[in-house]
PDB file of C-alpha atoms in Angstrom:
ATOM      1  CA  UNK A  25      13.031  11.743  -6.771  1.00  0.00           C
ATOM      2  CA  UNK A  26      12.455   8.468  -8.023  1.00  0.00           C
ATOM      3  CA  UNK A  27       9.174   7.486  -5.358  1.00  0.00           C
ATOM      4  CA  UNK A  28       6.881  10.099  -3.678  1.00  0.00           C
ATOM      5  CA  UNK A  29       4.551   8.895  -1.605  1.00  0.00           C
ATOM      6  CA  UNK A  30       1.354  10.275   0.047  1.00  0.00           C
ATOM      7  CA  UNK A  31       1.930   8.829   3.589  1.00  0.00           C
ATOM      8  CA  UNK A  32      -0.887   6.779   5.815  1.00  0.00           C
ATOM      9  CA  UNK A  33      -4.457   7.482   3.522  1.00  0.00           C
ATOM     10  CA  UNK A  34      -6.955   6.857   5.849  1.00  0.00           C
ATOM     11  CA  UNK A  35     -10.531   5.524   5.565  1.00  0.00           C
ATOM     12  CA  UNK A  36     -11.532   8.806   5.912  1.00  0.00           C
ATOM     13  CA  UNK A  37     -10.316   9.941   2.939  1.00  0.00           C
ATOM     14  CA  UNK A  38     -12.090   8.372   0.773  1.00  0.00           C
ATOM     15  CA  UNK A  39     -15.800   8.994  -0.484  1.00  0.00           C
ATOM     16  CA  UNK A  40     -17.382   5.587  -1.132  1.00  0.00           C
ATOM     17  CA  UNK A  41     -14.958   3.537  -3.630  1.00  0.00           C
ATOM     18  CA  UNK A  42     -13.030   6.635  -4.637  1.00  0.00           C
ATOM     19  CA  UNK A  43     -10.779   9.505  -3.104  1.00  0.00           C
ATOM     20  CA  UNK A  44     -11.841  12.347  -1.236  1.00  0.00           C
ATOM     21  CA  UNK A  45     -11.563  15.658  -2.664  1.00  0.00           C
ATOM     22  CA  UNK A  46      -8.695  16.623  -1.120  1.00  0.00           C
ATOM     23  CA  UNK A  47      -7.015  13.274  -1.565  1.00  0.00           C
ATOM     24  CA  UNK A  48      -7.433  13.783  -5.241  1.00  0.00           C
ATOM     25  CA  UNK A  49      -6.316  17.122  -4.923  1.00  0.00           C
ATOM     26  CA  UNK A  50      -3.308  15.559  -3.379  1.00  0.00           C
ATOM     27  CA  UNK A  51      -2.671  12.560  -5.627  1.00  0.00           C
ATOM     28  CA  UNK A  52      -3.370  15.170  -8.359  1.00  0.00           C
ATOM     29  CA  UNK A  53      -0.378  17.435  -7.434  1.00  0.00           C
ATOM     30  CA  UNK A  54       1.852  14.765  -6.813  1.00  0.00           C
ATOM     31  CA  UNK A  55       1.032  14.241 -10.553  1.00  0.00           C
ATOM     32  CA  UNK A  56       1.980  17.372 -11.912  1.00  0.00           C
ATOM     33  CA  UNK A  57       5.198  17.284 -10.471  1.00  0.00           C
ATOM     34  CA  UNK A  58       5.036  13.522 -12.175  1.00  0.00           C
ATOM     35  CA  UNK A  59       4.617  15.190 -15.449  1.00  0.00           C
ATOM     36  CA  UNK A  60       6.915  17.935 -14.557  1.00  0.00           C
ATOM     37  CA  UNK A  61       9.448  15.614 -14.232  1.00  0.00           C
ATOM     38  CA  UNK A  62      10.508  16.060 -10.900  1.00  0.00           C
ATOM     39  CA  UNK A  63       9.322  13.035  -9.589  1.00  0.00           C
ATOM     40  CA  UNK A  64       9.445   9.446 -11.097  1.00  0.00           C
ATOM     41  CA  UNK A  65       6.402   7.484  -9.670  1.00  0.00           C
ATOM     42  CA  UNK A  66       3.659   8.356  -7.425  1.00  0.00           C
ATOM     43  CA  UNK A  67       2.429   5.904  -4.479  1.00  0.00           C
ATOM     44  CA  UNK A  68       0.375   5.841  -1.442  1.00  0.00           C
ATOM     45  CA  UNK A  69       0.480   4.102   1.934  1.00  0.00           C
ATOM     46  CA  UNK A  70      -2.172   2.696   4.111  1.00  0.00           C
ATOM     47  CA  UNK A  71      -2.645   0.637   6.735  1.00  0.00           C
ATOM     48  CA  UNK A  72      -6.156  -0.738   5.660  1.00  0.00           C
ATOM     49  CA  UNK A  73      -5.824  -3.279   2.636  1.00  0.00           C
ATOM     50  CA  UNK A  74      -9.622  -1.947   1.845  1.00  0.00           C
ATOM     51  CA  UNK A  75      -8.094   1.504   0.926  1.00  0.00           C
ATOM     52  CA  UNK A  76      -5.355  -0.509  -0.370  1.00  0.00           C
ATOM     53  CA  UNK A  77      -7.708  -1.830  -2.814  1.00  0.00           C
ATOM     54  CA  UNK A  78      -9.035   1.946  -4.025  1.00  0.00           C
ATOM     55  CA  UNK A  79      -5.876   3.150  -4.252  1.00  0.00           C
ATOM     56  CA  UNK A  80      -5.148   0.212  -6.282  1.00  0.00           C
ATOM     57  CA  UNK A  81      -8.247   1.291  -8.596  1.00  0.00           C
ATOM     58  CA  UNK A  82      -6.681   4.702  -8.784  1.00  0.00           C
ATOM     59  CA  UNK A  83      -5.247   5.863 -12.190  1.00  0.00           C
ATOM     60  CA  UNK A  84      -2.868   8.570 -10.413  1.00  0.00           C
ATOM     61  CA  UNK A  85      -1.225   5.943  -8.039  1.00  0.00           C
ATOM     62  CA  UNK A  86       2.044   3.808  -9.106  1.00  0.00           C
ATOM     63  CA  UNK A  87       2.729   2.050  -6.471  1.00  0.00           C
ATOM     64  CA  UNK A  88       0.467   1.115  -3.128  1.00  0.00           C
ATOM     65  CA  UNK A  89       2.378   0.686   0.385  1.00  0.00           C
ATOM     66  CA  UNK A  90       0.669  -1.835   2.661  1.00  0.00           C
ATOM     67  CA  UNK A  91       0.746  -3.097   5.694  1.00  0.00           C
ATOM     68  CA  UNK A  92       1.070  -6.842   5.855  1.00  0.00           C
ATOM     69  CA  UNK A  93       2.387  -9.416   7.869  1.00  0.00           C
ATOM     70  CA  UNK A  94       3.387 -12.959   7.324  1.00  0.00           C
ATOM     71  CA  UNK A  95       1.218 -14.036  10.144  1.00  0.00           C
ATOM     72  CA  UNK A  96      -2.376 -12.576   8.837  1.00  0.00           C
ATOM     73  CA  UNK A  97      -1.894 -12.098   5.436  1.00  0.00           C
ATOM     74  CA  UNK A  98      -5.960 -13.107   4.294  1.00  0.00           C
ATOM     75  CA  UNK A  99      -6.752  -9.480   3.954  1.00  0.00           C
ATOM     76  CA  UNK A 100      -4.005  -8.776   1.760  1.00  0.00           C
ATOM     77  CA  UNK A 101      -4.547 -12.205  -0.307  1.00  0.00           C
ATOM     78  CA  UNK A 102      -8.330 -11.670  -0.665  1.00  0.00           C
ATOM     79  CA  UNK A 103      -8.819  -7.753  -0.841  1.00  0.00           C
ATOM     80  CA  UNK A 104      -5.686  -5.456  -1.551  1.00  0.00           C
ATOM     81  CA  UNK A 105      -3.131  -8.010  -3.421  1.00  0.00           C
ATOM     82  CA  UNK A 106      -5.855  -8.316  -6.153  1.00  0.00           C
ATOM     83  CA  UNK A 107      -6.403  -5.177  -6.785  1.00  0.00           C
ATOM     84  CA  UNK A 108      -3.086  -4.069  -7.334  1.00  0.00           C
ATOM     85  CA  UNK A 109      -2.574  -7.598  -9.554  1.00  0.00           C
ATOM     86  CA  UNK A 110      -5.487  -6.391 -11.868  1.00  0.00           C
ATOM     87  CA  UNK A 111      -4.277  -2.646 -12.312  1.00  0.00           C
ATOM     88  CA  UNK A 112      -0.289  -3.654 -12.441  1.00  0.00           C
ATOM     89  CA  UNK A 113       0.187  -1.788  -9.516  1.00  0.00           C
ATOM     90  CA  UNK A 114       3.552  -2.584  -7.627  1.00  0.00           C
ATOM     91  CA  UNK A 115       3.306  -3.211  -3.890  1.00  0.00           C
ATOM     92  CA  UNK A 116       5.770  -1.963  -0.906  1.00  0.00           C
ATOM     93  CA  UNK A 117       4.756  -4.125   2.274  1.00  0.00           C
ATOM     94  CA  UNK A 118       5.899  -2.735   5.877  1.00  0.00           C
ATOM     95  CA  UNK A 119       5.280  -4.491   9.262  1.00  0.00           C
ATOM     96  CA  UNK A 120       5.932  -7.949   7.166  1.00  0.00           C
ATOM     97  CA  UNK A 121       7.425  -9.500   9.877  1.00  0.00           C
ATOM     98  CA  UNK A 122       5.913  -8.126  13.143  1.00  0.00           C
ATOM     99  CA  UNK A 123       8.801  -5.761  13.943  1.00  0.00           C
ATOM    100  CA  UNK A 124      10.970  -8.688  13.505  1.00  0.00           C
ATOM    101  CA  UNK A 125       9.508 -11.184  15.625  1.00  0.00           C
ATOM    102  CA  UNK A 126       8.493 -13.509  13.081  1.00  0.00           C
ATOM    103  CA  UNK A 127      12.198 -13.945  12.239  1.00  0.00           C
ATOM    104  CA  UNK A 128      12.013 -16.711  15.018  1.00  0.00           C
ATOM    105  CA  UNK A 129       8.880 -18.321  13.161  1.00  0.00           C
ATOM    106  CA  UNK A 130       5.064 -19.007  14.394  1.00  0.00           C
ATOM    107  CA  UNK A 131       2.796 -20.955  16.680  1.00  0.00           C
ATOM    108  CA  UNK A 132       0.730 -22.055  13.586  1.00  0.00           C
ATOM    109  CA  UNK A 133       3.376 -22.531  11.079  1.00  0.00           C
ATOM    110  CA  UNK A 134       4.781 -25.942  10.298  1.00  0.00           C
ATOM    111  CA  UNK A 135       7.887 -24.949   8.447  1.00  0.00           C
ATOM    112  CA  UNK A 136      11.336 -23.993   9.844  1.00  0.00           C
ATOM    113  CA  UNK A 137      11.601 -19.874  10.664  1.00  0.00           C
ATOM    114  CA  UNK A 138      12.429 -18.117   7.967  1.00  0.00           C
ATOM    115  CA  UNK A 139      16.102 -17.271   8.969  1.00  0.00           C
TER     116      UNK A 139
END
């Protein structure tokens, strides 16, 4: 398995700045099998780009899974994206275009739609 991925971490998983108990129990496991070799990389989704950013701070996550969308991206920009920048931590992004209806563009945006 190349990606495993703990699915939707919550704000209630976390203690302060770091993971719950039995998150890290979780994102421990996920390592074994890591080291194991039965999985490739671990990763994590949220929808909150402030659990983003812990996740991003974690040394047992690969990859983080966000929530983001073209048309409010500040909280990704200003809290999650730099996390993951400053630990090297690739990004999946879900939701980036509203379920599709940004394909036919925005109120506030002065460029053509994207497609």
């Amino acid at each position: 398995l190349d990606l495993f991925i703990l699915e939707y971490v919550s704000p209630y998983e976390l203690e302060g700045n770091v993971a719950s108990s039995e998150l890290r129990s979780a994102i421990n496991q996920a390592n074994e099998w890591k080291d194991e070799g039965r999985i490739r990389y671990v990763g994590a989704s949220t929808h909150s780009h402030c659990v983003g950013a812990v996740l991003a701070n974690d040394e047992g996550i690969d990859t983080v899974m966000l929530r983001y969308s073209m048309a409010h991206k500040d909280a990704a920009d200003h809290i999650s994206f730099p996390a993951c920048v400053r630990n090297r931590k690739s990004v999946l992004a879900f939701c980036t275009t509203r379920w599709n209806s940004l394909q036919n563009g925005h109120v506030e945006w002065n460029e053509d739609s994207p497609t």
